[in-house]
Amino acid sequence: MNNCSIIERYYRQHRDELLTFVSSRLGGDVMAAEDLVQELFLRLLSDGRRPIAEATLGSLAYTMARHLVTDHYRRRYYQHLYEQQAQLTGYDDILPTVYARETIAHIEQRLHHLSEPVAEVYRLHLYGGMKVGEISRCLQQDYKAVEYRLGQARREVRRLLSSC
């Protein structure tokens, strides 16, 4: 049995239990619990690097659920902190910085899924302010290859930002 079929079967059998577990830790917030459980199973399905054993999948799922709940509260805490800071100093001062950090974090998360050469080209363009020719010379790669990789990264980032 492969990872996908093991996870799918576990999902069908134990989704409601996990949902109840997560919901109880979120104070009964069923909508947030559904989001976290969905994220948990998406992470399990997208991690094809290591094999998953049926015997340990339950422990793994509940451990991941606890971590996701902790992350949820951590994000809420910092969001609340930023909101307080914004009220004290005025939204004009803090919100652009917060949005820029969030956007860069989303971009970096998406770049993590790209191949290293594509991500490297995009980082040099975005953070280094380099043009295609400069990147080509810096990495000692063909101009057209760099141009193609930059296009791939831009499409991926555009897709990410349009879904936000």
XYZ file of C-alpha atoms in Angstrom:
164
model
C 0.000 0.000 0.000
C 1.315 3.449 -0.838
C 1.185 6.571 1.334
C -1.743 8.078 -0.529
C -4.070 5.122 -0.067
C -3.081 4.731 3.613
C -3.783 8.413 4.264
C -7.065 8.347 2.320
C -8.317 5.376 4.306
C -7.264 6.976 7.573
C -9.043 10.180 6.516
C -12.314 8.353 5.834
C -12.163 6.482 9.139
C -10.807 9.135 11.519
C -11.584 12.584 10.089
C -14.466 13.218 12.489
C -12.387 12.175 15.493
C -9.592 14.534 14.491
C -12.115 17.287 13.841
C -13.535 16.848 17.344
C -10.025 16.788 18.823
C -8.949 19.976 17.059
C -12.273 21.720 17.654
C -12.050 21.041 21.389
C -8.637 22.698 21.475
C -9.915 25.702 19.541
C -12.750 26.376 21.947
C -15.395 24.835 19.688
C -14.490 26.828 16.571
C -15.610 24.252 14.010
C -14.721 26.335 10.941
C -11.119 26.839 12.074
C -10.948 23.164 13.082
C -12.060 22.073 9.616
C -9.401 24.281 8.056
C -6.679 22.847 10.285
C -7.735 19.234 9.704
C -7.792 19.851 5.966
C -4.331 21.427 6.155
C -3.104 18.452 8.181
C -4.188 15.937 5.535
C -2.868 18.100 2.699
C 0.520 18.180 4.409
C 0.456 14.426 4.881
C -0.442 13.862 1.226
C 2.135 16.317 -0.087
C 5.008 14.812 1.900
C 5.933 11.920 -0.360
C 9.562 11.770 0.742
C 9.154 9.392 3.651
C 6.986 6.298 3.922
C 4.068 6.341 6.321
C 3.200 3.242 8.350
C -0.418 2.515 9.186
C 0.545 1.719 12.759
C 2.045 5.159 13.394
C -0.218 7.317 11.235
C -2.631 8.007 14.100
C 0.131 9.275 16.371
C 1.572 11.342 13.544
C -1.832 12.868 12.733
C -2.578 13.825 16.334
C 0.921 15.228 16.828
C 0.581 17.307 13.677
C -2.873 18.439 14.830
C -1.458 19.639 18.152
C 1.294 21.525 16.327
C -1.194 23.119 13.940
C -3.360 24.252 16.854
C -0.292 25.743 18.534
C 0.636 27.535 15.302
C -2.941 28.797 15.004
C -2.779 30.382 18.465
C 0.702 31.747 17.817
C -0.474 33.449 14.631
C -3.548 34.825 16.443
C -1.363 36.182 19.224
C 0.908 38.031 16.808
C -2.028 39.250 14.764
C -3.573 40.629 17.940
C -0.250 42.219 18.876
C 0.021 43.896 15.453
C -3.549 45.137 15.706
C -2.828 46.696 19.097
C 0.354 48.282 17.773
C -1.521 49.574 14.746
C -4.178 51.176 16.932
C -1.541 52.872 19.058
C 0.628 54.160 16.225
C -1.896 54.456 13.438
C -2.541 51.978 10.657
C -0.458 53.878 8.137
C 2.757 53.083 10.001
C 2.466 49.349 10.590
C 0.106 47.738 8.089
C 2.311 48.104 5.000
C 5.161 46.424 6.889
C 2.896 43.609 8.081
C 1.469 43.034 4.613
C 4.933 43.103 3.049
C 6.218 40.521 5.527
C 3.188 38.301 4.968
C 3.532 38.593 1.193
C 7.236 37.755 1.275
C 6.511 34.808 3.578
C 3.886 33.534 1.105
C 6.296 33.988 -1.793
C 9.074 32.148 0.056
C 6.693 29.326 0.906
C 5.762 28.971 -2.764
C 9.400 29.214 -3.874
C 10.180 26.327 -1.536
C 8.090 24.102 -3.828
C 10.017 25.135 -6.944
C 13.276 23.625 -8.053
C 16.345 25.279 -6.560
C 17.605 26.818 -9.846
C 14.211 28.457 -10.470
C 13.931 29.742 -6.894
C 17.503 31.050 -6.969
C 16.874 33.032 -10.151
C 13.708 34.563 -8.697
C 15.402 35.470 -5.407
C 18.251 37.208 -7.252
C 15.706 39.123 -9.307
C 13.417 40.008 -6.389
C 15.860 40.654 -3.555
C 18.986 41.499 -5.517
C 17.197 43.670 -8.050
C 19.134 41.963 -10.818
C 18.005 41.821 -14.427
C 18.045 38.640 -16.522
C 21.400 39.450 -18.103
C 23.027 40.134 -14.744
C 21.635 36.897 -13.288
C 22.851 35.014 -16.341
C 26.385 36.333 -15.896
C 26.339 35.846 -12.103
C 25.193 32.216 -12.306
C 27.091 31.572 -15.535
C 23.961 30.230 -17.199
C 22.430 30.730 -20.616
C 20.367 33.932 -20.917
C 17.319 32.083 -22.276
C 17.466 29.488 -19.475
C 17.491 32.228 -16.846
C 14.667 34.033 -18.631
C 12.597 30.817 -18.722
C 13.217 30.085 -15.024
C 12.263 33.610 -14.047
C 9.040 33.222 -16.033
C 8.262 29.947 -14.234
C 8.771 31.549 -10.838
C 6.687 34.600 -11.747
C 3.776 32.399 -12.879
C 3.904 30.463 -9.630
C 4.048 33.607 -7.487
C 1.234 35.203 -9.515
C -0.900 32.105 -8.977
C -0.193 32.307 -5.245
C -0.994 35.989 -4.948
C -4.208 35.691 -6.947
C -5.460 33.046 -4.507
C -4.825 35.275 -1.454
